CSV table of C-alpha atoms in Angstrom, one decimal:
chain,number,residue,atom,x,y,z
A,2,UNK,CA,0.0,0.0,0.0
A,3,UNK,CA,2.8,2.3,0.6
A,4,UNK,CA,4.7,1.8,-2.3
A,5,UNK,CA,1.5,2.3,-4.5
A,6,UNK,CA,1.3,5.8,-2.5
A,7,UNK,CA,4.4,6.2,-2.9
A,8,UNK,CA,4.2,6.0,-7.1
A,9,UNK,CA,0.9,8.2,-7.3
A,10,UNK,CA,2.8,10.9,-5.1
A,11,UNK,CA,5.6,10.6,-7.4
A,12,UNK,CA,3.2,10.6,-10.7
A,13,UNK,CA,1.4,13.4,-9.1
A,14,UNK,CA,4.9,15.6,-8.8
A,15,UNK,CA,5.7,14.8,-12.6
A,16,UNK,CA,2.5,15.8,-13.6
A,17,UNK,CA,2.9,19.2,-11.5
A,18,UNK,CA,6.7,19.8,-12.9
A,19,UNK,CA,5.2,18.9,-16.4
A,20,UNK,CA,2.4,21.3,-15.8
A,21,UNK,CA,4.9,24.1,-14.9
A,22,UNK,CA,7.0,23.5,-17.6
A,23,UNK,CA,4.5,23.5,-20.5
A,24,UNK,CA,3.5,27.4,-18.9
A,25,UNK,CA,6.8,28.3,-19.1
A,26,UNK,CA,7.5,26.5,-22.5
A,27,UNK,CA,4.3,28.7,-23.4
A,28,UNK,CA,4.8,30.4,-26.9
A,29,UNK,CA,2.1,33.0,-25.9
A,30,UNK,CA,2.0,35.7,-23.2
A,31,UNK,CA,-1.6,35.9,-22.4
A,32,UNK,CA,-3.0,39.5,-21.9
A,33,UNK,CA,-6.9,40.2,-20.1
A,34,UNK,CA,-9.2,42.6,-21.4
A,35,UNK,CA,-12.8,43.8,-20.2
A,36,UNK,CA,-15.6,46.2,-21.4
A,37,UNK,CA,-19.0,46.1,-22.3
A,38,UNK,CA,-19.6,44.5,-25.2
A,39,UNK,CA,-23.3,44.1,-24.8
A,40,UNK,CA,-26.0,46.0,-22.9
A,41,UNK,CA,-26.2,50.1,-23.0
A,42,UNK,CA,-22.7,51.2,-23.1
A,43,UNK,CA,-21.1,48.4,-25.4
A,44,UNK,CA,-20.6,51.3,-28.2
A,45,UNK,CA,-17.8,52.1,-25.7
A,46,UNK,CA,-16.5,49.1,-25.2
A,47,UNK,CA,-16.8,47.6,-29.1
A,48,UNK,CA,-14.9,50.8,-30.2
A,49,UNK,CA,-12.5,49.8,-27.6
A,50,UNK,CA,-11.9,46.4,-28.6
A,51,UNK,CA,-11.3,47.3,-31.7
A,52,UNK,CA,-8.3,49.5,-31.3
A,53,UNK,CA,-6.8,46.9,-28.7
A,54,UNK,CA,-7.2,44.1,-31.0
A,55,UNK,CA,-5.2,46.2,-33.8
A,56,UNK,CA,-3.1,46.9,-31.5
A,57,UNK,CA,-2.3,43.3,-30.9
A,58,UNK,CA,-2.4,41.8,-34.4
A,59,UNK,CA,0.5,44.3,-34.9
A,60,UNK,CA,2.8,43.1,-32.4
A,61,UNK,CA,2.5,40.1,-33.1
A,62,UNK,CA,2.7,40.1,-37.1
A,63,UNK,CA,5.9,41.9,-36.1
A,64,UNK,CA,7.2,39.0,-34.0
A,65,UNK,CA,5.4,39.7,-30.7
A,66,UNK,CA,7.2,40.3,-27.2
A,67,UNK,CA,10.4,38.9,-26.5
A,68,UNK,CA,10.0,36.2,-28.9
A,69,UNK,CA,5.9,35.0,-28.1
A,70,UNK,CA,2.9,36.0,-29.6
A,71,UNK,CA,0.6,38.0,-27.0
A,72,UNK,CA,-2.9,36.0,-26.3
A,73,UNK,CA,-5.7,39.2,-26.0
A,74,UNK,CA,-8.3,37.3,-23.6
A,75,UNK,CA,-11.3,39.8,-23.7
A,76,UNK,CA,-14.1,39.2,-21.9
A,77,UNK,CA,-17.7,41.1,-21.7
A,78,UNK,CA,-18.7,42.9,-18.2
A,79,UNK,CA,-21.9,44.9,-19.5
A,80,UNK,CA,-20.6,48.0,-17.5
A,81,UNK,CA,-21.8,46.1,-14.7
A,82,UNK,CA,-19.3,46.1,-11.1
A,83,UNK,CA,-20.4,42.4,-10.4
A,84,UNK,CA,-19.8,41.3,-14.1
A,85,UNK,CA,-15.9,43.2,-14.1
A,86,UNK,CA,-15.5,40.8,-11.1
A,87,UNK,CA,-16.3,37.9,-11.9
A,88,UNK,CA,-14.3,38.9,-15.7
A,89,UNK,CA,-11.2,39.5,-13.4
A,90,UNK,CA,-11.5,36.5,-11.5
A,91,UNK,CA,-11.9,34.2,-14.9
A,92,UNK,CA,-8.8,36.1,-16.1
A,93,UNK,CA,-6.9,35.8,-13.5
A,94,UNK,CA,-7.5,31.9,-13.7
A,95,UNK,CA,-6.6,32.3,-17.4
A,96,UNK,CA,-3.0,33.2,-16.0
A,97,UNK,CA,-2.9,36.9,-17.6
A,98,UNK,CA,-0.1,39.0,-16.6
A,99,UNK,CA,-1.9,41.8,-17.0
A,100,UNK,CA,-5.6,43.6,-17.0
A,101,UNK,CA,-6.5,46.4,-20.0
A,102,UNK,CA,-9.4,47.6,-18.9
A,103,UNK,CA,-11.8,48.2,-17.9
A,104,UNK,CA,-14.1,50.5,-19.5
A,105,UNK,CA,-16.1,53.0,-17.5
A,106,UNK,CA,-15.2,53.9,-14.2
A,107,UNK,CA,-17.3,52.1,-11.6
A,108,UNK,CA,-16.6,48.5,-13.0
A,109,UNK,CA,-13.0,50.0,-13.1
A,110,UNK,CA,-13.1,50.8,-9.4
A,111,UNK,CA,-14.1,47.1,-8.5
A,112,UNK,CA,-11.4,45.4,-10.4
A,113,UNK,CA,-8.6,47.9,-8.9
A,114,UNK,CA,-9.2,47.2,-5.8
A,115,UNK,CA,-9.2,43.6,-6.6
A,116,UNK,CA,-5.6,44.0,-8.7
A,117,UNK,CA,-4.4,46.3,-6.1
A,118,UNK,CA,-4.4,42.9,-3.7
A,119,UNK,CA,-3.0,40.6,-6.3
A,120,UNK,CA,-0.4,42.8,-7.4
A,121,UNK,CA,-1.6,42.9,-10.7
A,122,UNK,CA,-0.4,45.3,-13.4
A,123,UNK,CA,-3.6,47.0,-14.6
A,124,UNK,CA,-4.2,49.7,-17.2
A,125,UNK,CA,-7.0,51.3,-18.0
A,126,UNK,CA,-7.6,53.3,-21.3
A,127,UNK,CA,-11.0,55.0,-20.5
A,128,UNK,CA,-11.7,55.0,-16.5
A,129,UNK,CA,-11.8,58.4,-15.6
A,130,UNK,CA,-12.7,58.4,-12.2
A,131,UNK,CA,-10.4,60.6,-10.0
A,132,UNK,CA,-9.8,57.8,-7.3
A,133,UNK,CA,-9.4,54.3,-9.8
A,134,UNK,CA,-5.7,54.6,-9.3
A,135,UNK,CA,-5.6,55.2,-5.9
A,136,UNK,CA,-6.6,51.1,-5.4
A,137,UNK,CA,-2.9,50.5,-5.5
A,138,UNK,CA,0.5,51.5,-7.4
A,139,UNK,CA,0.2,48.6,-9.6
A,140,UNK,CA,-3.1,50.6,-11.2
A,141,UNK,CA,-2.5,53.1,-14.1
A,142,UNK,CA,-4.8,55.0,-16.8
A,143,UNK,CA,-4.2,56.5,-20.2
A,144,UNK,CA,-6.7,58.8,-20.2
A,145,UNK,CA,-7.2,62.4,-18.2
A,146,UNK,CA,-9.3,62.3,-15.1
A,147,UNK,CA,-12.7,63.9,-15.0
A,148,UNK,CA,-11.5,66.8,-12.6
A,149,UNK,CA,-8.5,67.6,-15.4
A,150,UNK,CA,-11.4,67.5,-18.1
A,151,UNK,CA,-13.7,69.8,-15.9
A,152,UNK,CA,-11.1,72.4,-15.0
A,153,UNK,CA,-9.9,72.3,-18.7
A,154,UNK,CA,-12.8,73.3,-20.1
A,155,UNK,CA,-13.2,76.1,-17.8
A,156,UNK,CA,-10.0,77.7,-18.8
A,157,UNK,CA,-10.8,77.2,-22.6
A,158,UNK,CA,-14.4,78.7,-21.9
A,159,UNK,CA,-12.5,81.8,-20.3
A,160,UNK,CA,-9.6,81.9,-22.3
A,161,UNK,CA,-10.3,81.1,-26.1
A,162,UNK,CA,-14.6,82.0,-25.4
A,163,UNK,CA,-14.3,84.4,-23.6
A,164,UNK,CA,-17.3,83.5,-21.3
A,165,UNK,CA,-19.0,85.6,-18.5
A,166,UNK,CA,-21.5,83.1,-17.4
A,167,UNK,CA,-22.1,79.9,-17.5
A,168,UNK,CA,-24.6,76.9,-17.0
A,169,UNK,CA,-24.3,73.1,-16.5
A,170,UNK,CA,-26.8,69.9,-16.8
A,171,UNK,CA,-25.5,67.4,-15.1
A,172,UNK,CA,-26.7,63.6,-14.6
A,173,UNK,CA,-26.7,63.5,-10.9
A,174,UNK,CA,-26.4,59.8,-11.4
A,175,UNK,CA,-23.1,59.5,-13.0
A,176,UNK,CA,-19.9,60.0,-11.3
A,177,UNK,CA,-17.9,60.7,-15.0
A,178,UNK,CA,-20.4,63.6,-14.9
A,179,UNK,CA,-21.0,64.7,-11.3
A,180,UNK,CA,-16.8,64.9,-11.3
A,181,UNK,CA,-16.9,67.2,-14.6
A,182,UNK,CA,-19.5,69.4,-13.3
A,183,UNK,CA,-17.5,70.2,-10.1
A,184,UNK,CA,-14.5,70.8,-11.2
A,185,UNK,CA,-15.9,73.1,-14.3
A,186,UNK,CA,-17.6,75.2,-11.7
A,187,UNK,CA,-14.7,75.8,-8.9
A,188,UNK,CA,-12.5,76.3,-12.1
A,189,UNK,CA,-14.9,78.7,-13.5
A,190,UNK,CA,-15.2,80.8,-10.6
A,191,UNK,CA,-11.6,81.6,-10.2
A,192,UNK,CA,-11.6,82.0,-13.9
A,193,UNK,CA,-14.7,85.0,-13.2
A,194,UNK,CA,-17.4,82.9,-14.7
A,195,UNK,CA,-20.4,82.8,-13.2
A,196,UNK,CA,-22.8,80.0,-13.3
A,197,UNK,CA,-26.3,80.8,-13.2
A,198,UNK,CA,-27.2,77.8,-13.5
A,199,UNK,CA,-27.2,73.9,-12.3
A,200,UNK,CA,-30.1,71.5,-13.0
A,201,UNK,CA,-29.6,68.1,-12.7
A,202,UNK,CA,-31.6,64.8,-14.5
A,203,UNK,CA,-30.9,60.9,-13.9
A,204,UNK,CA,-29.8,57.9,-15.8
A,205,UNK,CA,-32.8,57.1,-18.3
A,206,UNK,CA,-34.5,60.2,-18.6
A,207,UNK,CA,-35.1,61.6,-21.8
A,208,UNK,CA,-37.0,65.2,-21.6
A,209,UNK,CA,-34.8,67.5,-20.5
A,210,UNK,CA,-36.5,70.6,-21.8
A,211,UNK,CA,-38.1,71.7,-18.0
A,212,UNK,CA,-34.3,72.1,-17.0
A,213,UNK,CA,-33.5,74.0,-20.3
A,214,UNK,CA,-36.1,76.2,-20.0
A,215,UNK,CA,-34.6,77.1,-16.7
A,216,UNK,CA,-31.0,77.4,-18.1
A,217,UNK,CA,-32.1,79.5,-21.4
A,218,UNK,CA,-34.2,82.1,-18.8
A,219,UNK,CA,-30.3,82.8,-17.5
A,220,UNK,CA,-28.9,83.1,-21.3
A,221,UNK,CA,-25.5,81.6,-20.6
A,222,UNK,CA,-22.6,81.8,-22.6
A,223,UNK,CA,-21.9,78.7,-21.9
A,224,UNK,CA,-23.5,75.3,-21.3
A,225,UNK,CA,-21.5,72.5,-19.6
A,226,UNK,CA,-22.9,69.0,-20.7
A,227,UNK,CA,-20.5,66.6,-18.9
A,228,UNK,CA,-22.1,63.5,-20.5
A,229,UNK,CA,-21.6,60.3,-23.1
A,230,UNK,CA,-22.6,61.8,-26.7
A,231,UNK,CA,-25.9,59.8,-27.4
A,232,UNK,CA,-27.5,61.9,-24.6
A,233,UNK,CA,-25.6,64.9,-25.1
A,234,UNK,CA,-27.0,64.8,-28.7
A,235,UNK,CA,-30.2,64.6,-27.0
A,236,UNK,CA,-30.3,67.1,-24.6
A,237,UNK,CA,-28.1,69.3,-27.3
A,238,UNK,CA,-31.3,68.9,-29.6
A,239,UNK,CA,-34.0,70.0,-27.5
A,240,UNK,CA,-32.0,73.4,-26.1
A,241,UNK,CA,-32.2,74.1,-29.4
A,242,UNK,CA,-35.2,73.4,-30.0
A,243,UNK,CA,-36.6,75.7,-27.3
A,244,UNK,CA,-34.2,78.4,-28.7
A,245,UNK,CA,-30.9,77.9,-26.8
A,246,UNK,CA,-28.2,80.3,-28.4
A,247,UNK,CA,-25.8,79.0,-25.6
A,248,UNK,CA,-22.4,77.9,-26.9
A,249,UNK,CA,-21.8,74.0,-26.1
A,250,UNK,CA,-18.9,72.2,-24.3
A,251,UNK,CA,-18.4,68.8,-23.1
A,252,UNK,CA,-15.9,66.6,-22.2
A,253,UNK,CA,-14.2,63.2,-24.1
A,254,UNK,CA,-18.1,61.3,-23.7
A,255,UNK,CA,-19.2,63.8,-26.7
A,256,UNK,CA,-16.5,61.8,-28.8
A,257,UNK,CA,-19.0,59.8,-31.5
A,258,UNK,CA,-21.8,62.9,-31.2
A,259,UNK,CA,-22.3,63.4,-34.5
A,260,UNK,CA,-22.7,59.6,-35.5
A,261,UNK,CA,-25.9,59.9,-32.6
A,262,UNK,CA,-27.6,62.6,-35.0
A,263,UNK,CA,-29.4,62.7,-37.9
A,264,UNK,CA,-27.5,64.3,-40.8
A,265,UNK,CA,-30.6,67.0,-41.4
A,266,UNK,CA,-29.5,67.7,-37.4
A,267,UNK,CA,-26.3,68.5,-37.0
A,268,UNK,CA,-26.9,72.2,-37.2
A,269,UNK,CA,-27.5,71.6,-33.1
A,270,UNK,CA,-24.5,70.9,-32.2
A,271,UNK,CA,-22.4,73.4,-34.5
A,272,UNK,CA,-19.8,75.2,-32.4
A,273,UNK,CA,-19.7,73.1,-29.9
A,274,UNK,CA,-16.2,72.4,-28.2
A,275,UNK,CA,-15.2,69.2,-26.2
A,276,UNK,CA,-11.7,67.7,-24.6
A,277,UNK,CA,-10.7,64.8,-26.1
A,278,UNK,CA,-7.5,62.7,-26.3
A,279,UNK,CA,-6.1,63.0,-30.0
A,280,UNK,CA,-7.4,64.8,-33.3
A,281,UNK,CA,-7.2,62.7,-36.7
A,282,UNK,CA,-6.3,66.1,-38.3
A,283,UNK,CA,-3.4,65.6,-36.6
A,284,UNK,CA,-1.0,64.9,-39.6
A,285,UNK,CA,2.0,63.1,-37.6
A,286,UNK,CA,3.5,60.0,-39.3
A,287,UNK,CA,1.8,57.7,-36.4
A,288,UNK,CA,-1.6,58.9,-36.2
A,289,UNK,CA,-2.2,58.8,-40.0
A,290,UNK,CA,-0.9,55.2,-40.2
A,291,UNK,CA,-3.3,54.2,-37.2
A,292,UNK,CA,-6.1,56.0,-38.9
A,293,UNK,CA,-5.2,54.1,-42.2
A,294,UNK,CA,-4.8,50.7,-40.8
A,295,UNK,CA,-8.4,51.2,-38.6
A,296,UNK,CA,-10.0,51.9,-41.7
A,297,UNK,CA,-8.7,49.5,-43.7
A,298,UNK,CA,-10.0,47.3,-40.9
A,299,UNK,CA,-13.0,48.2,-39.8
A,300,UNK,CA,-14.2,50.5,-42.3
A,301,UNK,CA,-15.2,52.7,-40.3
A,302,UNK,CA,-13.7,55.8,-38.5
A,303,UNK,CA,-11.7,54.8,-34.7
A,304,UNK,CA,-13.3,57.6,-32.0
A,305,UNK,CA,-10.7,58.0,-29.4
A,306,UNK,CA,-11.3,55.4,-27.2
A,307,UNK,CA,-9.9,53.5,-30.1
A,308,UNK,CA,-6.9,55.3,-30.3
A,309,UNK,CA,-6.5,55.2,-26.2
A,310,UNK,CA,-7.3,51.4,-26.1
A,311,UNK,CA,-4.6,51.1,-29.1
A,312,UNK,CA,-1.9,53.0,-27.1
A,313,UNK,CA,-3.0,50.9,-23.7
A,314,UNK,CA,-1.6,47.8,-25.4
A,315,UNK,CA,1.6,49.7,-26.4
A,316,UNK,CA,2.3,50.6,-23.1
A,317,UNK,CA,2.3,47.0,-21.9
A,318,UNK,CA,3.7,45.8,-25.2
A,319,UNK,CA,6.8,48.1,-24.3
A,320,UNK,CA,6.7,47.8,-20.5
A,321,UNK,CA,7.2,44.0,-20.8
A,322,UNK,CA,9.9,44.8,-23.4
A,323,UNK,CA,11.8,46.6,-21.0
A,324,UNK,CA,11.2,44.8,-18.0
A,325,UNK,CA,12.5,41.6,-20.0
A,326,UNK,CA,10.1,39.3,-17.8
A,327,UNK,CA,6.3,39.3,-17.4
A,328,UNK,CA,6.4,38.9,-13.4
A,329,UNK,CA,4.3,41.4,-11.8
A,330,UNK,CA,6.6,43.8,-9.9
A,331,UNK,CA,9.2,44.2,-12.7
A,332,UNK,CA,6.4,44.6,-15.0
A,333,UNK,CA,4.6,47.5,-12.9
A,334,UNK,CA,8.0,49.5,-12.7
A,335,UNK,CA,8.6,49.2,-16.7
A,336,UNK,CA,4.8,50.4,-17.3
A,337,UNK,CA,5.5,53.2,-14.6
A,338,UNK,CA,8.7,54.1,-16.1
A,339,UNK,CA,6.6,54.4,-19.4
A,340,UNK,CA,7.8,57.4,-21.7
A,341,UNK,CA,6.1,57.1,-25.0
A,342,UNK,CA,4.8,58.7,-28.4
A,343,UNK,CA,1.8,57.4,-28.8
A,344,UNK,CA,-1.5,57.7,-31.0
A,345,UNK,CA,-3.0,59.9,-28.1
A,346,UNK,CA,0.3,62.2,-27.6
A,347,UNK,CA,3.3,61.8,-26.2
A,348,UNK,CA,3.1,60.1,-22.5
A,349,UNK,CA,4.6,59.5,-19.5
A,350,UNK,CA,3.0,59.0,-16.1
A,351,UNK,CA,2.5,61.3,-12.6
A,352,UNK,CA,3.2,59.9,-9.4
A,353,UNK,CA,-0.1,58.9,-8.7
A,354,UNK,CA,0.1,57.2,-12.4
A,355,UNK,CA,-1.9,59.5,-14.1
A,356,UNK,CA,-0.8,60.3,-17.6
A,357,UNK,CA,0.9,63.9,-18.4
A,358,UNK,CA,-0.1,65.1,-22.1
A,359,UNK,CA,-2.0,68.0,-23.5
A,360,UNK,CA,-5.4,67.9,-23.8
A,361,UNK,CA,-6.6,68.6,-27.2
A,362,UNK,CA,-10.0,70.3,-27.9
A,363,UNK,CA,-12.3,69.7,-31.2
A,364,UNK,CA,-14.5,72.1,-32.7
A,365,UNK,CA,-17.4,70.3,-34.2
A,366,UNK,CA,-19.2,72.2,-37.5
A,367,UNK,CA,-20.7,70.8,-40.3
A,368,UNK,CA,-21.1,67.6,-39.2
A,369,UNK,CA,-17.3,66.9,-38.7
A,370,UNK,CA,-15.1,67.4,-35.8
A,371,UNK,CA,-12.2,69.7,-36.4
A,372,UNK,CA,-8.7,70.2,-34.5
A,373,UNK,CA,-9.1,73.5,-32.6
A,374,UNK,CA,-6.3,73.9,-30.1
A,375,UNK,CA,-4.2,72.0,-27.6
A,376,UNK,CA,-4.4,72.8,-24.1
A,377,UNK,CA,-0.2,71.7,-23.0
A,378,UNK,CA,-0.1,70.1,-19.5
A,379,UNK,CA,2.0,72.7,-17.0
């Protein structure tokens, strides 16, 4: 009896050691993703895939990371905290040396504080939220944070508008928006804007045009929308159509507006303004070869979660370059030593591993978005 204990313990260890082996003998480095690809917000999260997955198809036609194909293992969390769990939980069971994602901020939240305690490098392209990163030093984003967006737009509103007053709707049930709208407001005040105006509306509504009647009674200068395009475009149509002659702004969410109107509508949104991360006027070497190759694609045009989610994987790609090893802590140190020209601008990250880049702001008209200025980082 002992000796046939004695030969399952030892066929146990070989199949262990073989186990360990065949990971290390791995030709693939396997890379999570999350977003929501189904359910409200999986235009954000599809457009995102997208420019990750080109991303990875050009590492690795180029001969990958130090000498193995990267393995994208996306799955789908439906903007949902419980679903960007149980998504970091599968992909840590994967074996993924690293998280891209997620998407919006409170599913990003979740799985920070998750990676925070695993010690898992974590990158997200799109979560905006002013605390995601501070889960952990292992947790980094690509894009601004809603309070450098807010106070952005304030400057541009005083500086290039040359606004007096000022108004904001804000969707009291959205932190992305609830974090603009403050920090447009105490920016605006020290700029000498005033607001005369704040109403407020919740996820799913759709008639707006009691609060805009309030708003157009103050004629603003300005109105602050800090919301995802498909309802700014709505609540940009009805001000109009109860004779708003307010000039519009809005932060990176109005990125895709125009696609969410009607061609015969567009006129509503004409001279509007919003941050976002990149301009595809931009005529650089590296963002015209992005915008060819996504085209060529998808046939369609990348917004610029795209172009974020592209230079996410970059940053990883690189990190893990440098670092020479995919274990966590040297892996967290390459990513936080990042300095990189990317689609989005050239980047590098703060000490609470924020990014530092300029901001740039569009103009739309006509039914296009046009490169206006860039607001440089101090």
């Amino acid at each position: 009896m002992k000796k046939i204990i004695a030969m399952l313990a030892g066929a146990a260890m070989m199949v262990s050691c073989g186990g360990n082996q065949t990971q290390e003998e791995s030709s693939t480095i396997k890379v999570g993703g999350m977003g929501p690809l189904t359910g409200s917000a999986a235009m954000y999260g599809t457009t995102i895939e997208k420019g990750a997955k080109l991303a990875f198809e050009e590492i690795n036609n180029n001969g990958g990371v130090l000498g193995k194909k990267l393995e994208y293992i996306s799955l789908d969390e439906k903007a949902d905290p419980i679903e960007a769990v149980n998504a970091y939980n599968k992909l840590v069971d994967e074996g993924v040396v690293a998280i891209l994602g997620s998407v919006t901020s409170k599913p990003t939240l979740a799985v920070a504080e998750l990676a925070a305690k695993d010690g898992m490098p974590m990158i997200t392209p799109t979560g905006t939220q002013i605390n995601i990163n501070d889960a952990g030093p292992n947790v980094f984003r690509v894009c601004f944070t809603d309070p450098y967006q807010g106070s952005t737009l304030a400057k541009f509103a005083k500086d290039k508008l040359n606004a007096k007053t000022a108004a904001v709707m804000v969707n009291t049930s959205s932190d992305y928006s609830d974090g603009i709208a403050n920090a447009f407001i105490e920016q605006a005040k020290k700029e000498g804007i005033e607001i005369v105006a704040k109403e407020g509306y919740s996820d799913g509504d759709k008639d707006f045009k009691a609060q805009l009647t309030k708003i157009n009674g103050e004629n603003p200068d300005i109105l602050m929308v800090p919301e995802y395009y498909e309802l700014s475009a709505l609540i940009a149509t009805q001000a109009r159509e109860i004779g708003m002659k307010s000039t519009f702004v809005g932060p990176d969410g109005w990125d895709g507006i125009i696609g969410a109107l009607d061609p015969s509508a567009y006129s509503v949104v004409d001279n509007s303004y919003f941050t976002n991360h990149y301009s595809a006027e931009d005529s650089s070497e590296k963002v015209q070869s992005f915008l060819k190759k996504y085209r060529e694609k998808y046939n369609e045009e990348p917004t610029a979660f795209s172009a974020l989610a592209y230079d996410n994987v970059y940053i990883l790609k690189n990190a893990i370059e440098k670092a020479g090893t995919t274990d966590k802590e040297d892996l967290v140190k390459a990513i936080k030593a990042s300095d990189m020209d990317g689609i989005t601008g050239h980047l590098t990250f703060d000490e609470k591993n924020n990014p530092i880049k300029a901001v740039t702001i569009i103009k739309v008209k006509d039914g296009k978005y046009i490169f206006d200025s860039v607001v440089e980082t101090k």
